[in-house]
């Protein structure tokens, strides 16, 4: 008996938020639970707390971003942290500095948390090996965008009570999408059934191995779905080798009232933004307050990021 | 040099179908004087200089057909001296050096430099290859005849592939005149553009752009079609996928004459080993699925693949301490080629003689060099190894100047004990 007691399971949990793949179910629950408390706070008059007072948060963005970066910035400020945002798109890296050198430089300033967005998949993993503080992935290459998936889950829970048992369709450029990957992992973990819908050229190899059903017929993929997540079609991919034209894409993969009829009557429409109206989504649907929760996603994004900052900052 | 007697060894010489307990006599000029069971304790002079090998395995010095040296231009990654030390500790006595240096080895004056440096700084035999095309740009063929006369054993663009089919067809057509050996790294650049690892589940999960197996297969098929019209000495440097194995097998069965190699990495590792973006496992051709790996092992066993190479590509830390997409491809391997190959003997996938042939007599035959066998009169290039000795790979004990081994901490079985070059003991493990 004594031996068994000694061997009581030690939970090994990540100190960083690198991806949904890398964190545990209990960490996810903790983040979502915490985020709920911040939703109310964010609606109140006095939005500022001192939970992270004295802590330093660095936003390290190697790729241009408006919503994610401002969301993280606001989240940090509302928690009382000192927030510094660095846009490296046109900074040291251009002078030949490597990610590791940048990391070491920043590390010397003793930050408590670094939020990174990088065009290379795995960059946050590399960074996390070299710094002494928590690292939060704000999107790496086409690998993961965990806080986006978490805010999507929170939005669904806010509207539907839970994710478990729901049928979720993710439509669009799955191949290049980190949002799709993070959502596939997260929604699966939370007990949803996930369909992905895309033309064959925009479906990643072996995508079914991630636990989804793949459809190239949007109407079939949308059948009986509770949630329809649309992804942004990057304009630069529209021409050339992946697709014939925006027109053809919209015809088969654009979300229109007609196609949406296949989903459940009260199905919610989500989009991580920024949207291309008339390319992947009908403009009236995007603005339909009864169906579209796109603005709510942005609102809850701040709450989710506050929760992540608080939880991972504390861990270190 | 005094005559020397290596006795009481298990001698394996694939070229002469030899696998027996016996000895080998090195004459005063460093040549092999006699070999086999007749060289035994009973019939050698008592005053002779004897080395008792205690039943360890004695094979011809290993011939590695694909090795990158940093000279000239990248001496900080590997120079001839460090390459030589690394090779000797792995039982490798002859290497074919790749032309991807700075400047590229594409003209006669560079060959003299290479040969001189190779001779002065290393103790192994350096057989330089030269570029197939000027500056490996894939446009203008190099001077095959003149370069061959200077001692170039093979022509290859190394890490690059001649993309333009017309240029490749003309190269194969012209090369037959000088009987030059063409070695192709098979990869269609457009299909593999931006690709980092094998295209499949792992590339989807890691969010890295994949390299489809088709990028390799299509070039092999193209070149084999050319070979029907423009027969020349043609060798595919390394293949990585099951589908390519099928293409090669079929072509060989149809009677086409050519050869193919595989990197020990593709034979011993798969895409899962990349794990959490380990840049040392970023290789070209990429590591593919376990299924692909197994079919490559089978292909070595059934003779579809002729040669195993180390694809020794030393890279300094600065080229590897980057994000996966920015990191350079390649891994060191000349020191661990034999022990890693022996895994396939220990797990009973490939017969020992077959394995040894793929790193000694087969490459020597393809290159047309007088190495890789224990024939009487040959220079005594020898490798003695303990076939069972267990050890663990540790980058700090490896001798290459660069530390990018893909098999750090791997448990291996079999270790080189002694290496002889031209009759001299050039390495002995203490």
XYZ file of C-alpha atoms in Angstrom:
746
model
C 0.000 0.000 0.000
C 2.716 2.367 1.006
C 4.434 1.887 -2.316
C 1.300 2.603 -4.257
C 0.842 5.779 -2.281
C 4.325 6.896 -3.169
C 3.725 6.244 -6.853
C 0.636 8.416 -6.921
C 0.444 9.830 -10.409
C 2.319 13.056 -10.934
C 0.597 15.100 -13.568
C 3.090 16.450 -16.042
C 1.695 19.578 -17.505
C 3.128 21.995 -19.984
C 4.332 25.320 -18.736
C 3.728 26.776 -22.157
C 0.749 27.029 -24.430
C 2.294 25.794 -27.656
C -0.728 24.073 -29.075
C -3.901 22.255 -28.201
C -2.010 19.029 -28.972
C 0.388 19.790 -26.139
C -1.970 20.561 -23.273
C -4.178 18.344 -21.137
C -7.921 18.148 -20.866
C -7.797 19.528 -17.346
C -5.752 22.516 -18.483
C -8.341 23.213 -21.158
C -11.157 23.028 -18.625
C -9.250 25.349 -16.320
C -8.736 27.912 -19.094
C -12.380 27.847 -20.175
C -13.615 28.079 -16.598
C -11.331 30.981 -15.858
C -12.262 32.730 -19.114
C -15.942 32.690 -18.174
C -15.206 34.828 -15.134
C -13.448 37.374 -17.313
C -16.420 37.722 -19.679
C -18.348 39.526 -16.960
C -15.345 41.589 -15.953
C -14.847 42.740 -19.548
C -18.413 44.060 -19.634
C -18.110 45.993 -16.409
C -17.128 49.642 -15.977
C -13.802 48.980 -14.372
C -12.093 46.407 -16.511
C -8.678 46.525 -14.942
C -7.415 44.052 -12.351
C -4.035 43.617 -10.723
C -3.709 39.865 -11.179
C -0.531 40.238 -13.225
C 0.706 43.462 -11.632
C 4.470 43.689 -11.867
C 4.612 41.047 -14.579
C 6.037 41.752 -18.017
C 4.400 40.452 -21.155
C 6.134 40.661 -24.512
C 4.151 40.228 -27.706
C 6.557 39.032 -30.344
C 4.884 39.181 -33.719
C 6.844 38.052 -36.745
C 3.747 38.122 -38.899
C 1.384 41.041 -39.300
C -1.704 40.727 -37.143
C -4.355 43.150 -36.019
C -6.975 41.273 -34.073
C -4.855 38.667 -32.311
C -2.176 41.148 -31.341
C -4.591 43.780 -30.048
C -6.561 41.097 -28.242
C -3.454 39.871 -26.429
C -2.373 43.426 -25.699
C -5.711 44.322 -24.193
C -5.833 41.063 -22.252
C -2.447 41.711 -20.680
C -3.316 45.324 -19.820
C -6.605 44.384 -18.225
C -4.722 41.961 -15.990
C -2.383 44.740 -14.963
C 0.744 43.465 -16.713
C 3.294 45.672 -18.426
C 2.797 44.863 -22.084
C 5.320 45.466 -24.786
C 4.516 44.658 -28.398
C 7.272 44.052 -30.881
C 6.638 43.752 -34.561
C 9.629 41.945 -35.919
C 8.284 41.935 -39.446
C 10.639 44.782 -40.185
C 13.123 44.674 -37.365
C 16.146 42.704 -36.148
C 15.418 39.559 -38.125
C 15.883 41.561 -41.286
C 19.368 42.388 -40.010
C 20.136 38.674 -39.891
C 19.373 37.891 -36.264
C 18.026 34.403 -35.658
C 14.974 33.569 -33.592
C 17.178 32.138 -30.864
C 19.288 35.301 -30.656
C 16.161 37.422 -30.442
C 14.888 35.082 -27.747
C 18.089 35.367 -25.736
C 18.016 39.149 -25.988
C 14.444 39.323 -24.773
C 15.103 36.720 -22.106
C 17.755 38.993 -20.635
C 15.006 41.536 -19.945
C 13.293 39.000 -17.650
C 9.836 38.832 -19.164
C 7.264 36.635 -17.433
C 5.445 35.688 -20.558
C 6.131 35.858 -24.286
C 3.326 35.723 -26.821
C 4.682 34.725 -30.208
C 3.327 34.610 -33.707
C 5.657 33.264 -36.371
C 5.373 32.188 -39.979
C 7.330 28.967 -39.302
C 5.555 25.994 -37.760
C 7.303 24.993 -34.549
C 8.854 28.409 -33.843
C 7.111 28.703 -30.429
C 8.435 25.252 -29.505
C 11.974 26.363 -30.315
C 11.499 29.599 -28.382
C 10.152 27.752 -25.338
C 13.325 25.682 -25.145
C 15.477 28.792 -24.910
C 13.722 31.154 -22.527
C 12.932 31.025 -18.816
C 9.399 32.315 -19.081
C 6.084 31.011 -20.326
C 5.508 31.016 -24.066
C 2.067 31.386 -25.600
C 1.565 30.534 -29.239
C -0.425 33.159 -31.092
C -0.211 31.239 -34.359
C 2.712 29.377 -35.930
C 2.845 28.637 -39.642
C 0.059 26.280 -40.465
C 0.451 24.270 -37.265
C -1.608 25.711 -34.418
C -3.455 28.750 -33.163
C -4.585 27.470 -29.767
C -6.157 30.629 -28.334
C -8.361 30.953 -31.421
C -9.659 27.412 -30.908
C -10.199 28.073 -27.205
C -12.190 31.227 -27.888
C -14.239 29.331 -30.447
C -14.990 26.679 -27.835
C -15.918 29.344 -25.307
C -18.251 30.981 -27.835
C -19.953 27.657 -28.492
C -20.277 26.915 -24.786
C -21.677 30.396 -24.201
C -24.411 29.750 -26.754
C -25.007 26.013 -26.521
C -23.960 25.164 -22.984
C -21.411 22.589 -24.060
C -19.398 21.272 -26.989
C -19.907 17.594 -26.283
C -22.245 15.856 -28.700
C -22.355 18.718 -31.199
C -21.620 18.310 -34.857
C -19.192 20.895 -36.143
C -18.270 21.632 -39.758
C -15.025 23.419 -40.594
C -15.040 24.707 -44.173
C -12.464 26.247 -46.407
C -8.712 26.258 -46.786
C -7.920 23.470 -44.307
C -4.496 22.874 -45.875
C -2.990 26.204 -44.864
C -5.037 26.760 -41.717
C -3.656 26.618 -38.201
C -7.095 27.591 -36.932
C -8.548 24.456 -38.492
C -5.917 22.215 -36.943
C -6.278 23.643 -33.430
C -10.043 23.442 -33.684
C -9.952 19.845 -34.894
C -7.883 18.825 -31.854
C -9.892 20.867 -29.373
C -13.397 20.040 -30.571
C -12.459 16.357 -30.683
C -11.120 16.509 -27.138
C -14.311 18.204 -25.976
C -16.437 15.462 -27.503
C -17.753 16.998 -30.711
C -18.000 15.322 -34.078
C -15.976 17.233 -36.672
C -16.466 17.434 -40.431
C -13.995 19.250 -42.636
C -15.158 20.560 -45.988
C -12.788 21.712 -48.725
C -11.828 21.123 -52.327
C -9.340 18.251 -52.571
C -6.452 20.612 -53.301
C -7.005 22.363 -49.971
C -7.323 19.224 -47.835
C -4.097 18.188 -46.074
C -2.708 14.693 -46.582
C -4.156 12.055 -44.208
C -6.466 14.599 -42.552
C -8.857 11.813 -41.497
C -6.099 10.536 -39.225
C -6.739 13.594 -37.060
C -10.172 12.225 -36.275
C -12.405 14.027 -38.735
C -14.588 13.174 -41.689
C -13.555 14.923 -44.892
C -16.074 16.161 -47.451
C -15.683 17.762 -50.838
C -19.437 18.213 -51.178
C -20.367 21.086 -48.904
C -24.030 20.193 -48.637
C -23.219 16.682 -47.459
C -20.646 17.970 -45.016
C -23.082 20.473 -43.530
C -25.874 17.990 -42.970
C -27.227 18.234 -39.430
C -24.399 20.402 -38.199
C -24.804 22.548 -35.085
C -21.869 24.789 -35.833
C -20.485 26.016 -39.160
C -16.968 27.402 -38.945
C -15.861 29.205 -42.050
C -12.179 29.805 -42.744
C -10.663 32.667 -44.606
C -9.602 31.925 -48.129
C -6.320 33.672 -48.652
C -6.687 35.667 -51.819
C -3.187 34.854 -52.967
C -4.136 31.184 -53.161
C -7.254 31.746 -55.169
C -5.531 31.960 -58.500
C -2.912 29.679 -59.837
C -2.589 26.168 -58.726
C -5.086 25.526 -55.925
C -8.340 26.790 -57.385
C -9.644 27.921 -60.752
C -11.235 31.157 -59.484
C -13.012 32.895 -56.620
C -16.215 32.525 -58.592
C -15.928 28.771 -58.801
C -14.924 28.534 -55.157
C -17.932 30.537 -54.039
C -20.207 28.383 -56.153
C -19.140 25.172 -54.417
C -17.650 26.204 -51.068
C -19.062 29.615 -50.261
C -21.581 29.624 -47.407
C -24.944 30.625 -48.870
C -28.442 30.477 -47.360
C -29.183 27.577 -49.691
C -26.283 25.440 -48.498
C -26.853 26.447 -44.899
C -30.325 24.863 -45.058
C -28.598 21.484 -44.833
C -27.304 22.313 -41.368
C -29.549 22.400 -38.315
C -32.130 25.172 -38.309
C -30.432 26.992 -35.461
C -26.853 26.310 -36.572
C -24.369 29.006 -35.590
C -21.966 30.568 -38.073
C -18.418 31.292 -36.965
C -15.415 32.858 -38.680
C -11.973 33.644 -37.254
C -11.716 36.752 -39.426
C -10.845 38.679 -41.401
C -13.667 37.761 -43.753
C -13.822 37.851 -47.526
C -17.462 38.626 -48.103
C -18.763 37.046 -51.256
C -15.837 34.631 -51.446
C -16.295 32.216 -48.577
C -19.425 33.671 -47.047
C -22.576 35.419 -48.184
C -22.463 38.945 -46.817
C -25.990 38.868 -45.370
C -25.266 35.620 -43.527
C -22.144 37.111 -41.992
C -24.232 39.943 -40.532
C -27.276 37.875 -39.534
C -27.472 38.439 -35.791
C -29.528 35.320 -35.290
C -26.954 33.033 -36.860
C -23.584 34.717 -36.917
C -21.528 34.829 -33.711
C -18.514 36.352 -35.403
C -18.455 39.485 -33.271
C -18.951 37.477 -30.111
C -15.873 35.464 -31.012
C -13.807 38.644 -30.959
C -15.312 39.689 -27.649
C -14.657 36.364 -25.950
C -11.170 36.276 -27.462
C -10.022 38.847 -24.942
C -11.439 36.795 -22.045
C -9.789 33.594 -23.246
C -6.437 35.306 -23.664
C -6.700 36.824 -20.194
C -7.311 33.331 -18.839
C -4.327 31.919 -20.707
C -2.042 34.726 -19.567
C -3.127 34.324 -15.970
C -2.821 30.542 -15.887
C 0.462 30.177 -17.724
C 2.070 33.184 -16.093
C 1.303 31.732 -12.698
C 2.757 28.369 -13.576
C 6.242 29.730 -13.990
C 57.399 -1.625 -43.546
C 57.712 -5.110 -42.146
C 55.372 -7.836 -43.281
C 52.414 -8.227 -40.970
C 50.116 -11.112 -40.188
C 46.542 -10.528 -39.092
C 45.383 -13.855 -37.749
C 42.403 -15.554 -36.191
C 39.741 -13.315 -37.768
C 36.362 -13.981 -39.293
C 37.096 -12.781 -42.809
C 34.217 -11.582 -44.947
C 34.952 -10.566 -48.514
C 31.728 -10.400 -50.499
C 33.422 -10.003 -53.865
C 35.198 -13.341 -53.479
C 32.409 -15.100 -51.595
C 34.655 -15.463 -48.631
C 33.354 -15.944 -45.085
C 35.758 -18.005 -43.030
C 38.059 -17.991 -40.045
C 41.564 -17.198 -41.162
C 44.164 -14.511 -41.579
C 45.560 -11.897 -43.906
C 49.137 -11.017 -44.744
C 50.107 -7.424 -45.469
C 53.371 -7.253 -47.415
C 56.143 -4.722 -47.000
C 54.521 -2.386 -49.553
C 51.188 -2.349 -47.736
C 49.522 -4.697 -50.205
C 47.514 -7.814 -49.481
C 49.803 -10.807 -49.938
C 47.499 -13.616 -48.925
C 44.105 -14.055 -47.350
C 41.951 -16.854 -45.997
C 42.043 -19.906 -43.779
C 45.464 -20.924 -45.009
C 46.903 -17.947 -43.139
C 46.758 -19.617 -39.757
C 48.969 -19.762 -36.721
C 50.453 -23.116 -37.748
C 52.086 -22.022 -40.957
C 53.513 -18.582 -40.298
C 57.043 -17.861 -39.120
C 57.406 -17.547 -35.365
C 59.300 -14.290 -35.771
C 56.533 -12.710 -37.822
C 54.778 -9.520 -36.743
C 51.429 -10.961 -35.672
C 48.174 -9.346 -34.657
C 45.663 -11.759 -33.161
C 42.181 -10.458 -34.073
C 40.474 -12.857 -31.653
C 37.712 -13.913 -34.021
C 36.583 -10.338 -34.694
C 35.259 -9.618 -38.182
C 37.697 -8.460 -40.854
C 36.210 -6.848 -43.973
C 37.528 -4.654 -46.784
C 37.735 -0.973 -45.830
C 34.306 0.619 -46.299
C 33.634 2.649 -49.456
C 31.180 5.476 -48.791
C 29.775 6.894 -52.008
C 28.245 10.059 -50.587
C 30.166 12.301 -48.243
C 30.267 16.080 -47.958
C 33.580 17.707 -47.074
C 33.645 21.363 -46.121
C 36.698 22.086 -48.256
C 36.793 24.443 -49.925
C 34.511 27.085 -48.481
C 32.980 25.435 -45.441
C 36.035 24.393 -43.476
C 34.210 25.304 -40.266
C 31.803 22.428 -40.901
C 34.333 19.759 -41.814
C 37.847 19.686 -43.229
C 39.809 16.812 -44.685
C 41.556 16.071 -41.400
C 38.374 15.870 -39.319
C 36.584 13.933 -42.046
C 39.465 11.487 -42.166
C 39.399 10.977 -38.377
C 35.646 10.459 -38.414
C 35.765 8.054 -41.341
C 38.568 5.967 -39.864
C 36.764 5.506 -36.575
C 33.864 4.155 -38.613
C 35.985 1.780 -40.677
C 35.572 3.890 -43.810
C 38.735 4.023 -45.913
C 37.440 5.469 -49.175
C 34.902 8.222 -49.728
C 33.385 9.935 -52.721
C 33.312 13.641 -51.921
C 30.379 15.711 -53.173
C 31.016 18.773 -55.343
C 28.743 21.148 -53.389
C 31.564 23.245 -52.031
C 32.321 26.913 -52.418
C 33.425 27.229 -55.143
C 31.732 24.218 -56.696
C 33.972 21.448 -58.025
C 33.219 21.932 -61.701
C 36.556 22.495 -63.401
C 39.916 20.855 -63.754
C 41.866 23.320 -61.615
C 39.671 22.548 -58.600
C 40.412 18.844 -58.911
C 44.131 19.329 -58.395
C 43.455 21.376 -55.280
C 41.124 18.726 -53.898
C 43.467 15.860 -54.575
C 46.395 17.673 -53.022
C 44.452 18.647 -49.903
C 42.968 15.185 -49.669
C 46.368 13.581 -49.885
C 48.107 15.958 -47.476
C 45.450 16.326 -44.805
C 43.629 13.023 -44.730
C 44.690 9.430 -44.332
C 41.756 7.953 -46.205
C 41.304 7.711 -49.969
C 39.401 10.677 -51.332
C 37.661 10.022 -54.640
C 36.298 13.377 -55.712
C 33.140 13.699 -57.735
C 32.548 16.750 -59.873
C 29.413 18.672 -60.704
C 27.261 17.464 -63.578
C 26.573 21.045 -64.583
C 28.516 24.291 -64.196
C 28.049 25.646 -60.677
C 25.356 22.950 -60.258
C 22.966 25.277 -62.041
C 21.504 22.545 -64.219
C 22.240 24.342 -67.467
C 25.684 23.748 -68.932
C 27.326 20.343 -68.638
C 30.850 20.144 -67.240
C 33.886 18.753 -69.055
C 33.298 15.078 -68.348
C 36.210 13.781 -70.377
C 38.814 16.200 -69.086
C 37.649 15.928 -65.500
C 37.610 12.152 -65.672
C 41.175 12.173 -66.976
C 42.134 14.214 -63.917
C 40.717 11.515 -61.639
C 37.073 12.391 -61.138
C 35.201 9.136 -60.500
C 31.622 10.366 -60.826
C 29.498 13.317 -61.821
C 26.626 14.626 -59.754
C 25.053 17.905 -58.752
C 25.063 16.453 -55.229
C 22.167 17.980 -53.350
C 20.639 19.229 -56.570
C 18.833 17.565 -59.439
C 19.115 18.437 -63.100
C 15.561 19.663 -63.663
C 15.589 20.449 -67.348
C 14.842 17.216 -69.221
C 16.602 18.366 -72.354
C 19.799 19.125 -70.452
C 19.602 15.750 -68.697
C 19.030 13.883 -71.935
C 22.048 15.546 -73.514
C 24.183 14.880 -70.456
C 23.359 11.173 -70.571
C 23.920 11.093 -74.292
C 27.279 12.843 -74.075
C 28.557 11.099 -70.940
C 28.518 7.703 -72.607
C 31.373 8.836 -74.841
C 33.769 9.213 -71.896
C 32.089 6.371 -69.978
C 31.481 8.786 -67.145
C 29.365 7.752 -64.174
C 26.297 9.941 -63.643
C 24.844 10.044 -60.136
C 21.444 11.679 -59.802
C 19.851 13.047 -56.643
C 16.253 12.444 -57.664
C 13.927 15.269 -56.710
C 11.576 17.336 -58.818
C 12.062 20.877 -57.529
C 8.635 22.116 -58.457
C 6.843 19.242 -56.743
C 9.005 19.575 -53.649
C 9.061 23.376 -53.559
C 8.921 24.636 -49.996
C 8.636 21.058 -48.753
C 10.351 20.192 -45.493
C 9.413 16.619 -44.569
C 7.533 13.698 -46.032
C 4.024 14.593 -47.115
C 1.646 12.670 -44.878
C 0.051 12.600 -41.476
C 3.146 13.958 -39.733
C 3.458 16.927 -42.093
C -0.223 17.653 -41.523
C 0.179 17.507 -37.751
C 3.381 19.531 -37.603
C 2.012 22.028 -40.089
C 5.068 21.656 -42.313
C 4.774 21.600 -46.070
C 5.255 18.083 -47.348
C 7.496 16.639 -50.033
C 5.438 14.099 -51.979
C 7.062 10.784 -52.910
C 6.127 11.687 -56.479
C 8.878 14.321 -56.533
C 11.383 11.455 -56.411
C 9.547 8.885 -58.482
C 8.945 11.178 -61.404
C 12.650 11.997 -61.831
C 13.646 8.335 -61.564
C 11.055 7.437 -64.191
C 12.203 10.271 -66.434
C 15.858 9.313 -66.236
C 15.142 5.616 -66.759
C 13.237 6.557 -69.913
C 16.249 8.505 -71.121
C 18.462 5.563 -70.283
C 16.645 3.481 -72.904
C 17.684 5.955 -75.569
C 20.961 7.263 -74.197
C 22.701 4.443 -72.434
C 25.331 5.549 -69.934
C 26.652 4.585 -66.516
C 23.763 5.781 -64.381
C 23.309 5.637 -60.611
C 20.482 7.014 -58.455
C 22.164 8.447 -55.367
C 19.545 7.752 -52.727
C 15.940 6.750 -52.848
C 13.429 7.114 -50.055
C 10.045 5.663 -50.923
C 8.355 2.347 -51.556
C 6.978 3.573 -54.870
C 10.468 4.350 -56.169
C 11.615 0.909 -55.073
C 8.866 -0.578 -57.272
C 9.950 1.498 -60.262
C 13.560 0.393 -59.863
C 12.674 -3.232 -59.332
C 10.539 -3.271 -62.449
C 13.197 -1.577 -64.577
C 15.895 -3.963 -63.360
C 13.653 -6.932 -64.102
C 13.204 -5.600 -67.620
C 16.957 -5.750 -67.998
C 17.865 -2.078 -67.703
C 21.408 -1.601 -66.501
C 21.783 0.976 -63.713
C 22.313 1.074 -59.980
C 20.694 2.675 -56.948
C 21.678 3.672 -53.455
C 19.999 4.497 -50.176
C 21.065 6.615 -47.245
C 21.534 4.764 -43.981
C 19.207 7.392 -42.472
C 16.277 6.401 -44.669
C 17.026 2.786 -43.852
C 17.118 3.240 -40.085
C 14.826 6.138 -39.236
C 11.360 7.262 -40.203
C 9.354 10.490 -40.145
C 8.182 9.891 -36.574
C 11.748 10.450 -35.390
C 11.401 14.145 -36.281
C 9.348 14.445 -33.082
C 9.201 17.993 -31.816
C 10.809 19.698 -34.819
C 14.267 18.124 -34.464
C 16.236 19.869 -37.175
C 18.971 17.189 -37.194
C 16.340 14.960 -38.776
C 15.699 17.405 -41.592
C 17.132 15.436 -44.468
C 17.071 15.232 -48.230
C 15.483 12.981 -49.361
C 13.188 13.260 -46.345
C 12.579 10.464 -43.869
C 9.352 8.818 -44.918
C 6.872 6.398 -43.388
C 7.717 3.174 -41.565
C 6.243 1.359 -44.520
C 8.662 3.103 -46.868
C 11.550 2.312 -44.554
C 10.700 -1.368 -44.473
C 10.462 -1.555 -48.242
C 13.914 0.049 -48.524
C 15.357 -2.560 -46.154
C 13.770 -5.295 -48.244
C 15.173 -3.729 -51.376
C 18.692 -3.890 -49.935
C 18.091 -7.485 -49.003
C 16.840 -8.544 -52.445
C 19.444 -6.524 -54.351
C 17.108 -3.895 -55.813
C 19.224 -1.350 -53.977
C 22.952 -1.830 -54.555
C 24.575 0.587 -52.168
C 24.147 2.039 -48.689
C 25.717 5.473 -48.159
C 26.155 7.566 -45.055
C 25.121 10.799 -46.799
C 27.494 12.390 -44.295
C 26.618 16.095 -44.345
C 28.220 17.984 -41.478
C 26.420 21.186 -40.515
C 27.453 23.646 -37.842
C 25.167 24.721 -35.019
C 24.275 27.986 -36.679
C 22.769 26.128 -39.620
C 20.662 23.918 -37.375
C 19.687 26.102 -34.398
C 16.859 27.622 -36.387
C 13.202 26.987 -36.957
C 12.609 23.796 -38.896
C 11.873 25.585 -42.135
C 14.973 27.757 -41.899
C 17.375 24.991 -40.859
C 19.723 23.364 -43.370
C 19.199 19.760 -44.396
C 21.649 16.981 -43.597
C 23.175 14.855 -40.870
C 26.595 13.404 -40.114
C 26.937 9.667 -40.439
C 30.260 8.399 -41.758
C 31.276 7.164 -38.286
C 28.046 5.334 -37.599
C 27.389 3.885 -41.055
C 28.574 0.359 -40.239
C 27.089 -0.026 -36.742
C 23.766 1.382 -37.907
C 23.762 -0.920 -40.931
C 24.456 -3.848 -38.609
C 21.067 -3.266 -36.976
C 19.562 -4.835 -40.069
C 21.748 -7.889 -39.611
C 21.013 -8.187 -35.897
C 17.271 -7.997 -36.467
C 17.615 -10.544 -39.275
C 16.355 -8.300 -42.087
C 19.462 -8.459 -44.265
C 22.182 -11.083 -44.513
C 25.573 -9.979 -43.248
C 27.379 -10.594 -46.551
C 24.752 -8.557 -48.376
C 25.146 -5.663 -45.963
C 28.920 -5.716 -46.229
C 28.720 -5.900 -50.033
C 26.524 -2.793 -50.089
C 29.232 -0.740 -48.386
C 32.342 -2.325 -49.929
C 32.362 -4.308 -53.171
C 29.190 -2.865 -54.707
C 30.152 0.805 -54.487
C 33.689 -0.020 -55.650
C 32.334 -1.832 -58.677
C 29.949 0.994 -59.591
C 32.730 3.546 -59.260
C 35.195 1.358 -61.117
C 37.832 1.644 -58.401
C 40.155 -1.024 -57.141
C 38.785 -1.018 -53.601
C 36.211 -2.810 -51.520
C 37.670 -6.303 -51.754
C 40.457 -8.399 -50.218
C 42.086 -9.493 -53.416
C 45.726 -10.395 -53.462
C 47.755 -7.438 -54.680
C 45.226 -4.817 -53.597
C 46.200 -2.104 -51.169
C 45.412 -3.378 -47.685
C 42.454 -1.134 -46.768
C 40.776 -3.034 -43.965
C 38.170 -2.684 -41.271
C 38.058 -4.846 -38.161
C 34.951 -4.737 -36.005
C 33.316 -6.391 -33.035
C 29.933 -7.421 -34.378
C 28.243 -7.532 -30.970
C 29.780 -4.701 -28.975
C 26.981 -2.532 -27.537
C 27.487 1.213 -27.293
C 25.491 4.401 -27.149
C 25.908 7.230 -29.617
C 27.098 10.447 -28.009
C 27.844 13.444 -30.194
C 30.775 14.442 -28.018
C 32.728 11.275 -28.704
C 32.107 11.395 -32.443
C 35.015 12.857 -34.348
C 33.336 14.849 -37.054
C 33.812 18.588 -36.661
C 30.045 19.029 -36.730
C 27.766 17.455 -34.165
C 24.574 16.980 -36.137
C 24.184 13.249 -35.679
C 20.591 12.119 -36.242
C 20.974 9.185 -33.848
C 22.136 10.809 -30.618
C 21.592 8.419 -27.666
C 20.766 5.491 -29.944
C 21.875 2.103 -28.665
C 23.946 0.360 -31.306
C 25.372 -3.101 -31.519
C 28.728 -3.450 -33.273
C 31.762 -1.204 -33.199
C 34.857 -0.689 -35.343
C 38.060 -1.695 -33.561
C 40.803 -1.173 -36.123
C 41.076 0.463 -39.500
C 43.973 -0.060 -41.920
C 44.750 2.130 -44.901
C 47.349 0.952 -47.419
C 48.606 -1.518 -44.848
C 49.063 1.003 -42.046
C 46.930 0.827 -38.943
C 45.315 4.283 -39.133
C 42.856 3.815 -36.304
C 42.645 1.646 -33.232
C 39.957 1.908 -30.573
C 41.412 1.896 -27.085
